[in-house]
Coordinates of C-alpha atoms and ligand atoms in Angstrom, one line a residue:
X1 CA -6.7 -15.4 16.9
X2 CA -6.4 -15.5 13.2
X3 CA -3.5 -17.1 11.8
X4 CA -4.1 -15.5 8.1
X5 CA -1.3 -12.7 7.3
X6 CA -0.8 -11.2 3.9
X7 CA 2.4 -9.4 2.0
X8 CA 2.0 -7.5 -0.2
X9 CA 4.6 -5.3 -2.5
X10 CA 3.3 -2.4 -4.0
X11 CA 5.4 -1.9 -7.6
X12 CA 6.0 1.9 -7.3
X13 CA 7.9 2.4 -10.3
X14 CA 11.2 4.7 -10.9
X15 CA 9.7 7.3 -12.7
X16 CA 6.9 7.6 -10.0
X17 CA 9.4 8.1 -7.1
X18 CA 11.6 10.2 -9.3
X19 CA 7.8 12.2 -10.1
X20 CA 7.6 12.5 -6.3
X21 CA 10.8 13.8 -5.8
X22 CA 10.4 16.8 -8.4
X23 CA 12.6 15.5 -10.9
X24 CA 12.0 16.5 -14.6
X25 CA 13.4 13.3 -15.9
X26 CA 10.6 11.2 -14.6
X27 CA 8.2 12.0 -18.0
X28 CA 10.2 9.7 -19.6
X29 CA 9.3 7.0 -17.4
X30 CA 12.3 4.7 -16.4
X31 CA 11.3 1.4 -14.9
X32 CA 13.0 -1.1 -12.8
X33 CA 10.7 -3.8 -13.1
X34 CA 12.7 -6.0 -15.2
X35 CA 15.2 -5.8 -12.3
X36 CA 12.2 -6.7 -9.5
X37 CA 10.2 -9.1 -11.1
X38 CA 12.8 -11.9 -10.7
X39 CA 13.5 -11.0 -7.0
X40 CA 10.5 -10.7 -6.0
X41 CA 8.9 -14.2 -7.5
X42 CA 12.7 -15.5 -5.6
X43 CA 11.6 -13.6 -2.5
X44 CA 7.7 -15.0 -2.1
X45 CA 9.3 -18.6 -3.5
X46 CA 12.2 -18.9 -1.0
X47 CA 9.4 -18.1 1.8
X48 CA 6.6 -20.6 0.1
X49 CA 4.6 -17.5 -0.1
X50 CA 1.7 -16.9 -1.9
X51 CA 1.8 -12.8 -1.6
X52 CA 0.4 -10.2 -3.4
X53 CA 1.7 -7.2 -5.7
X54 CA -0.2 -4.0 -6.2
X55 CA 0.7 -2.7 -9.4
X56 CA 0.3 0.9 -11.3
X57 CA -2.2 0.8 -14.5
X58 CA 0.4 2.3 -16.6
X59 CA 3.3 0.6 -16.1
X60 CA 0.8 -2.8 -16.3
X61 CA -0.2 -1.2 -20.3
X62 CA 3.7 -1.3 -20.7
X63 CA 5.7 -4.3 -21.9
X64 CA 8.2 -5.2 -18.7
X65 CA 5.4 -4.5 -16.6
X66 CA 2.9 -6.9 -18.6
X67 CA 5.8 -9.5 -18.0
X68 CA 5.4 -8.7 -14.0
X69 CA 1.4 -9.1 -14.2
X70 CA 1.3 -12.1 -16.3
X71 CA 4.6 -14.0 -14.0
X72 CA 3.1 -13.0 -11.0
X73 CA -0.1 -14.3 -11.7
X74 CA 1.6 -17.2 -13.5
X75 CA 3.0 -18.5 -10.0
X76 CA -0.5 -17.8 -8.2
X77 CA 0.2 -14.5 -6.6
X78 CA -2.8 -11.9 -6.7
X79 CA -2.1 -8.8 -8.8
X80 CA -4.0 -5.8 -7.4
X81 CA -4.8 -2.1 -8.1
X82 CA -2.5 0.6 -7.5
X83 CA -4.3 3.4 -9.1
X84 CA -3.2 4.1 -13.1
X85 CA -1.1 7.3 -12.5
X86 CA 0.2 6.5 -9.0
X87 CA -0.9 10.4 -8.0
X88 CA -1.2 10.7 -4.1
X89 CA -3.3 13.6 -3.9
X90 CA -6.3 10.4 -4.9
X91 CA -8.2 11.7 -2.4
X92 CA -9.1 15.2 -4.1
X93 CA -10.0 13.4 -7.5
X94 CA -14.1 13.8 -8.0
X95 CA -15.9 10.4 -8.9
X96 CA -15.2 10.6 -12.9
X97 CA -11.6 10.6 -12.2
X98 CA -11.6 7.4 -9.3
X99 CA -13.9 5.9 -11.8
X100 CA -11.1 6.2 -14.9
X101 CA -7.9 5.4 -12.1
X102 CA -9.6 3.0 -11.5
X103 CA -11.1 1.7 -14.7
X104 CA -7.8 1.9 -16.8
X105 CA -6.0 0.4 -14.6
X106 CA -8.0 -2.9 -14.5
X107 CA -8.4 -3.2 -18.2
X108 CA -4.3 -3.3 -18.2
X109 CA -3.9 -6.0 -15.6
X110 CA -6.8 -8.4 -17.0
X111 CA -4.9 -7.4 -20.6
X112 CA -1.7 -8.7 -19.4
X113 CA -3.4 -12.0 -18.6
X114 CA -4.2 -11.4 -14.8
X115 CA -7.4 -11.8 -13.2
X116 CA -9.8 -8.6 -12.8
X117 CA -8.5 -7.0 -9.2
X118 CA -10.9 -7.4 -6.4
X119 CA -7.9 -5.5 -4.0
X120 CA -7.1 -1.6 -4.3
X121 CA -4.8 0.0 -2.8
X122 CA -4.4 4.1 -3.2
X123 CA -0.6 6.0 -3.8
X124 CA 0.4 7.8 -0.4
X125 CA -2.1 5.7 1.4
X126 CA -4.9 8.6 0.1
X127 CA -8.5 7.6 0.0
X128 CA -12.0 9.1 0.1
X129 CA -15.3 8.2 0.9
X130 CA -16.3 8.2 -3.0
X131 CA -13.3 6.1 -3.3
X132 CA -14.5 3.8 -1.1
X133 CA -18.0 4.0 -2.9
X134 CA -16.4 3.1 -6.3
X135 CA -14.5 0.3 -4.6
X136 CA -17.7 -1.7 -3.6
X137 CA -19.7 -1.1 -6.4
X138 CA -17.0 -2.3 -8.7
X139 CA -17.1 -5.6 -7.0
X140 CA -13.9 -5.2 -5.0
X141 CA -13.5 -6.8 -1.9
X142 CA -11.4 -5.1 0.0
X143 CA -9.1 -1.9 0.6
X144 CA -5.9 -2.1 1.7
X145 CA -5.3 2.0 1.6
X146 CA -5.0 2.9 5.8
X147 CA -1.8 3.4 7.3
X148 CA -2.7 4.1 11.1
X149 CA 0.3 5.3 11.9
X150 CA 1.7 9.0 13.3
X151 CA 3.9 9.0 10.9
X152 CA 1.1 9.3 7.8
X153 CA -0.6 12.2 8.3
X154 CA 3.0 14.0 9.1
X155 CA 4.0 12.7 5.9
X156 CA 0.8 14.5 4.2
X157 CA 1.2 17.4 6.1
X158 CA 4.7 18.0 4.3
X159 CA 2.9 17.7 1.2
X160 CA -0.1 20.4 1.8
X161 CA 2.7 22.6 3.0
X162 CA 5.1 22.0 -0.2
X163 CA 2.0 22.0 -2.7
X164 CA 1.1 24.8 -4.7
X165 CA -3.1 25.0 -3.3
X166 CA -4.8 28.4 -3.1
X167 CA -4.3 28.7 0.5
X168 CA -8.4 28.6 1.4
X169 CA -8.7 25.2 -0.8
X170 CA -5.5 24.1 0.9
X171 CA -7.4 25.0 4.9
X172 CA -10.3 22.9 3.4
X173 CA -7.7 19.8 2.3
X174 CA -6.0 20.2 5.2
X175 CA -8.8 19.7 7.5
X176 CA -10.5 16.5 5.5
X177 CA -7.4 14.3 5.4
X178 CA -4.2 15.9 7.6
X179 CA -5.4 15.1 11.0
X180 CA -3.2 13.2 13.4
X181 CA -6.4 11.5 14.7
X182 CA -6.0 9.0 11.9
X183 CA -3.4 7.3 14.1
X184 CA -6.6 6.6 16.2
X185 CA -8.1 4.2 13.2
X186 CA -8.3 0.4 13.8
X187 CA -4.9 -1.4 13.5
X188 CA -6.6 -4.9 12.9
X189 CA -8.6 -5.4 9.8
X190 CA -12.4 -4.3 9.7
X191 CA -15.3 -3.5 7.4
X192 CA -16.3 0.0 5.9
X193 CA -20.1 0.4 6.1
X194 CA -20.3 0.7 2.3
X195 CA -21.2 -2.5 0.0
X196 CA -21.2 -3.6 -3.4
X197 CA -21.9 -7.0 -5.0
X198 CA -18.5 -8.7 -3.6
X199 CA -18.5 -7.2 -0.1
X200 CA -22.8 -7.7 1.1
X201 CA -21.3 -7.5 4.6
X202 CA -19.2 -4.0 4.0
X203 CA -16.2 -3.5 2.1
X204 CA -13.3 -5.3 4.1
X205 CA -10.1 -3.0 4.9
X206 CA -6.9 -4.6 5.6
X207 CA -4.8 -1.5 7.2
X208 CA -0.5 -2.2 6.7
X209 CA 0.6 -3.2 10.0
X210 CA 1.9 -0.7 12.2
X211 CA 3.2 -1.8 15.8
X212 CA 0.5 -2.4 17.9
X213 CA 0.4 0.6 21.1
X214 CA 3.2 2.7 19.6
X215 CA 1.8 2.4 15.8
X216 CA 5.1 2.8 14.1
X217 CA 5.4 1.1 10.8
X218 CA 7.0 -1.9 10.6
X219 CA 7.4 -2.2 7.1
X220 CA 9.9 -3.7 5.4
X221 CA 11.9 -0.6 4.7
X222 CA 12.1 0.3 8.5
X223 CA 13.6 -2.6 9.5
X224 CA 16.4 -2.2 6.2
X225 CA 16.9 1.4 7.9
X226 CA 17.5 0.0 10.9
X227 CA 19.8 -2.3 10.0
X228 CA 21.6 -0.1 7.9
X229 CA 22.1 1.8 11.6
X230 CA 22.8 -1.2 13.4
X231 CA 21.9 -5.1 12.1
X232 CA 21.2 -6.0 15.7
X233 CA 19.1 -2.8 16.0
X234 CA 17.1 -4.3 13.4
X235 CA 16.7 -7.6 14.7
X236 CA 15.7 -6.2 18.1
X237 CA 12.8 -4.3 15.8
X238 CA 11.9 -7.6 14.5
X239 CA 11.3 -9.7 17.1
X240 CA 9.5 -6.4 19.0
X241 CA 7.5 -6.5 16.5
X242 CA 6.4 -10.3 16.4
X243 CA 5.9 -10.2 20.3
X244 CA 3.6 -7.0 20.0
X245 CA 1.5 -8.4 17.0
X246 CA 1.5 -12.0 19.4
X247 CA 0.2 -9.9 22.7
X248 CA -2.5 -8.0 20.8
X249 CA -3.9 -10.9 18.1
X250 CA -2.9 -8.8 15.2
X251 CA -1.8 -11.0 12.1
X252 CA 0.6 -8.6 10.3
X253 CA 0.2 -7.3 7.0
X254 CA 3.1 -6.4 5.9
X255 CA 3.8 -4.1 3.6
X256 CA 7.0 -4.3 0.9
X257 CA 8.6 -2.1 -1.6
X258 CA 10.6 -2.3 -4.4
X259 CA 13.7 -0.2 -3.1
X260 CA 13.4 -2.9 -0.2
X261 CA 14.7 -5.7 -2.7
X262 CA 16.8 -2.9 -5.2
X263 CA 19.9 -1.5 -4.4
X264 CA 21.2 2.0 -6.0
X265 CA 22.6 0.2 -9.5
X266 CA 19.5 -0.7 -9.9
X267 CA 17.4 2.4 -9.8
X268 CA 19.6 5.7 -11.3
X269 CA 18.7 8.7 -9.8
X270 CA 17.9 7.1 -6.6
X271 CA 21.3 6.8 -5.1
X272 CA 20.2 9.3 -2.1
X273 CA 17.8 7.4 -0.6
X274 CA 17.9 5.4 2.6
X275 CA 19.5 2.0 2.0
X276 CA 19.9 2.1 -1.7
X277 CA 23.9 1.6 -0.4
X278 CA 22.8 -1.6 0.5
X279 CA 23.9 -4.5 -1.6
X280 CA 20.5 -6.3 -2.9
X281 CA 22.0 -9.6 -2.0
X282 CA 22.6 -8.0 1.8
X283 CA 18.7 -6.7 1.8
X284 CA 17.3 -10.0 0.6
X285 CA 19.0 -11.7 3.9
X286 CA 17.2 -8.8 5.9
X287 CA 14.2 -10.0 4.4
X288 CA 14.6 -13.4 4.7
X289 CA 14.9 -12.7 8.6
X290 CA 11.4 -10.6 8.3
X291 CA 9.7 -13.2 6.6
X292 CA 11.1 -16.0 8.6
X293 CA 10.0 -14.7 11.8
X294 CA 6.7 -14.1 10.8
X295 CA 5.9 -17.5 9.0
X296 CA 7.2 -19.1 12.2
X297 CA 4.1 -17.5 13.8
X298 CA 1.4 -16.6 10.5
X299 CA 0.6 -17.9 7.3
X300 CA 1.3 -15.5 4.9
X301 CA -0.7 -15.1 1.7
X302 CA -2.5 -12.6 -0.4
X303 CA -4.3 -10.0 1.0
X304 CA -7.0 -10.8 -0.3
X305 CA -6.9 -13.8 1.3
X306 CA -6.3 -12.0 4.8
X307 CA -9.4 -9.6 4.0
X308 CA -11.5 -12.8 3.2
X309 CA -10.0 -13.9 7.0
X310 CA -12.2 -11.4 7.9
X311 CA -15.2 -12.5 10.0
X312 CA -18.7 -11.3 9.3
X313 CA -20.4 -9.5 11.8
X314 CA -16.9 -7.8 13.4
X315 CA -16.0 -4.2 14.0
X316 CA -18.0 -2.0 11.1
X317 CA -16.9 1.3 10.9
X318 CA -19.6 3.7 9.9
X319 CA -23.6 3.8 9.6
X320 CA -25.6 0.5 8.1
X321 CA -28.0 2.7 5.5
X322 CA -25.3 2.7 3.1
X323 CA -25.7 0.6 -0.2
X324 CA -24.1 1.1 -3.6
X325 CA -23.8 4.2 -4.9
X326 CA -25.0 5.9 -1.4
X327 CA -22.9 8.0 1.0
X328 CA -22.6 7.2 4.6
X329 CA -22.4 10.1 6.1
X330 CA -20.7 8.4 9.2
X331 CA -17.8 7.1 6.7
X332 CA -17.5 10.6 5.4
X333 CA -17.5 11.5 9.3
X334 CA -15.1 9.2 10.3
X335 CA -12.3 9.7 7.2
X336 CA -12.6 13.2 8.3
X337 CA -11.8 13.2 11.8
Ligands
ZN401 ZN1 2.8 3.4 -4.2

């Protein structure tokens, strides 16, 4: 059993959760990460972690979030891609507009004085098989998009029934990416049976840890919910958590957010969602149980660290006649089941 886990904290910016939420007054782009940059270089310090932060090309073009690029890589965390407009509909892009998400948002990280991204990860955990395409070609080694979780594709069923589709394209959206079966794909890392000139043995994707059997997230912000219900609630979800991810072999990858180390005087506008009534101070002891219990069991680094954990040879999903720039039509297959 591998002992390589990752975390990983993906910078979703005010304005983009404000953007989600319908609210006008997300053009003018407010940011919190002058607020999150020093917790989360505490957070990974306290732990002796060397995680990883996915980060959104246009807030890395930006000045506070050049200082979280450059400080993160500073103190030998990975900085990764988060897409350039954090848009979760990524998935119905065509290849000209993956190619610039992804294009633009590299150019800001390597400006800011971070290596080139070899990690992608897409907004709303969307991805397509051109996606993954672009990924390998690029040189990336790994995704880090899948959520296999029921909670995903209910989640993206809201959204196809809120958006504003024709209602024939919406039939055809609805049938590529909002089936439940996705709860059916691999919890433990694998390989996608597409490669590129970092990943010769398939592009390596490192799915956020859900519970093992029941496959409900345990993200960081579940476990803040749960303790906001009941702290020993959430310490029951913790160490169910370690003991599933123990039975099964799974190293966790767990996922973290930025409302997870925020609380609502740091992000205006946000006051109504889960936990932001939760002192930061209280949510960073929360965290240090998280992390605690899981470095007691896992070494937790970057994810690309975990996806290079990865042996050659394991599970492939897919067909082996895909090289770059080809399609598998078993990964197309497969994404649309
Ligand atoms: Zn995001």
């Amino acid at each position: 059993m591998t002992r390589q886990g990752s975390v990983s904290l993906d910078a979703d910016n005010l304005w983009s959760y404000l953007k989600t939420h319908g609210d006008s007054t997300w053009e003018a782009r407010p940011s919190y990460l002058d607020a999150l940059r020093p917790r989360l270089l505490d957070l990974y310090g306290r732990h002796g972690i060397t995680g990883t932060v996915f980060v959104v090309g246009h807030d890395a073009a930006k000045e506070d979030g050049q200082r979280l690029v450059s400080e993160m890589a500073a103190a030998g965390h990975e900085v990764a891609n988060h897409s350039y407009e954090h848009e979760p509909w990524l998935h119905l892009y065509d290849r000209g507009q993956l190619e610039a998400e992804l294009d633009r948002t590299e150019q800001a990280v390597v400006d800011a004085g971070a290596p080139r991204p070899v990690g992608f990860r897409g907004p709303g955990y969307s991805l397509s098989p051109e996606l993954l395409e672009l990924l390998a070609e690029r040189g990336y080694e790994y995704d880090a998009t899948t959520l296999p979780t029921w909670i995903g594709p209910l989640a993206r069923a809201y959204y196809f029934k809120t958006s504003q589709l024709p209602a024939e394209e919406l039939d055809q959206r609805v049938a590529l990416f909002g089936s439940a079966s996705e709860v059916l794909r691999p919890v433990k890392p694998y390989r996608w049976d597409v490669r590129g000139p970092a990943s010769a043995a398939g592009l390596a994707e490192l799915p956020v840890t859900t519970m093992p059997l029941a496959r409900v997230p345990v993200h960081a912000s579940y476990v803040l919910h749960a303790h906001s219900v009941n702290p020993r609630l959430a310490k029951l979800m913790v160490a169910a958590a370690v003991r599933a991810c123990l039975l099964t072999g799974t190293a966790p990858s767990l996922l973290l957010h930025p409302l997870d180390l925020l609380d609502a005087a740091d992000a205006p506008g946000l006051e109504f969602f889960p936990g932001m009534q939760i002192p930061a101070a209280e949510k960073a002891r929360v965290l240090d149980h998280l992390l605690r219990s899981l470095t007691k069991h896992w070494t937790l680094g970057q994810t690309r660290a975990h996806a290079a954990a990865l042996p050659v040879g394991g599970t492939v999903l897919g067909h082996d006649t895909a090289g770059p720039g080809s399609t598998s039509s078993r990964v197309r297959a497969l994404l649309r089941r």
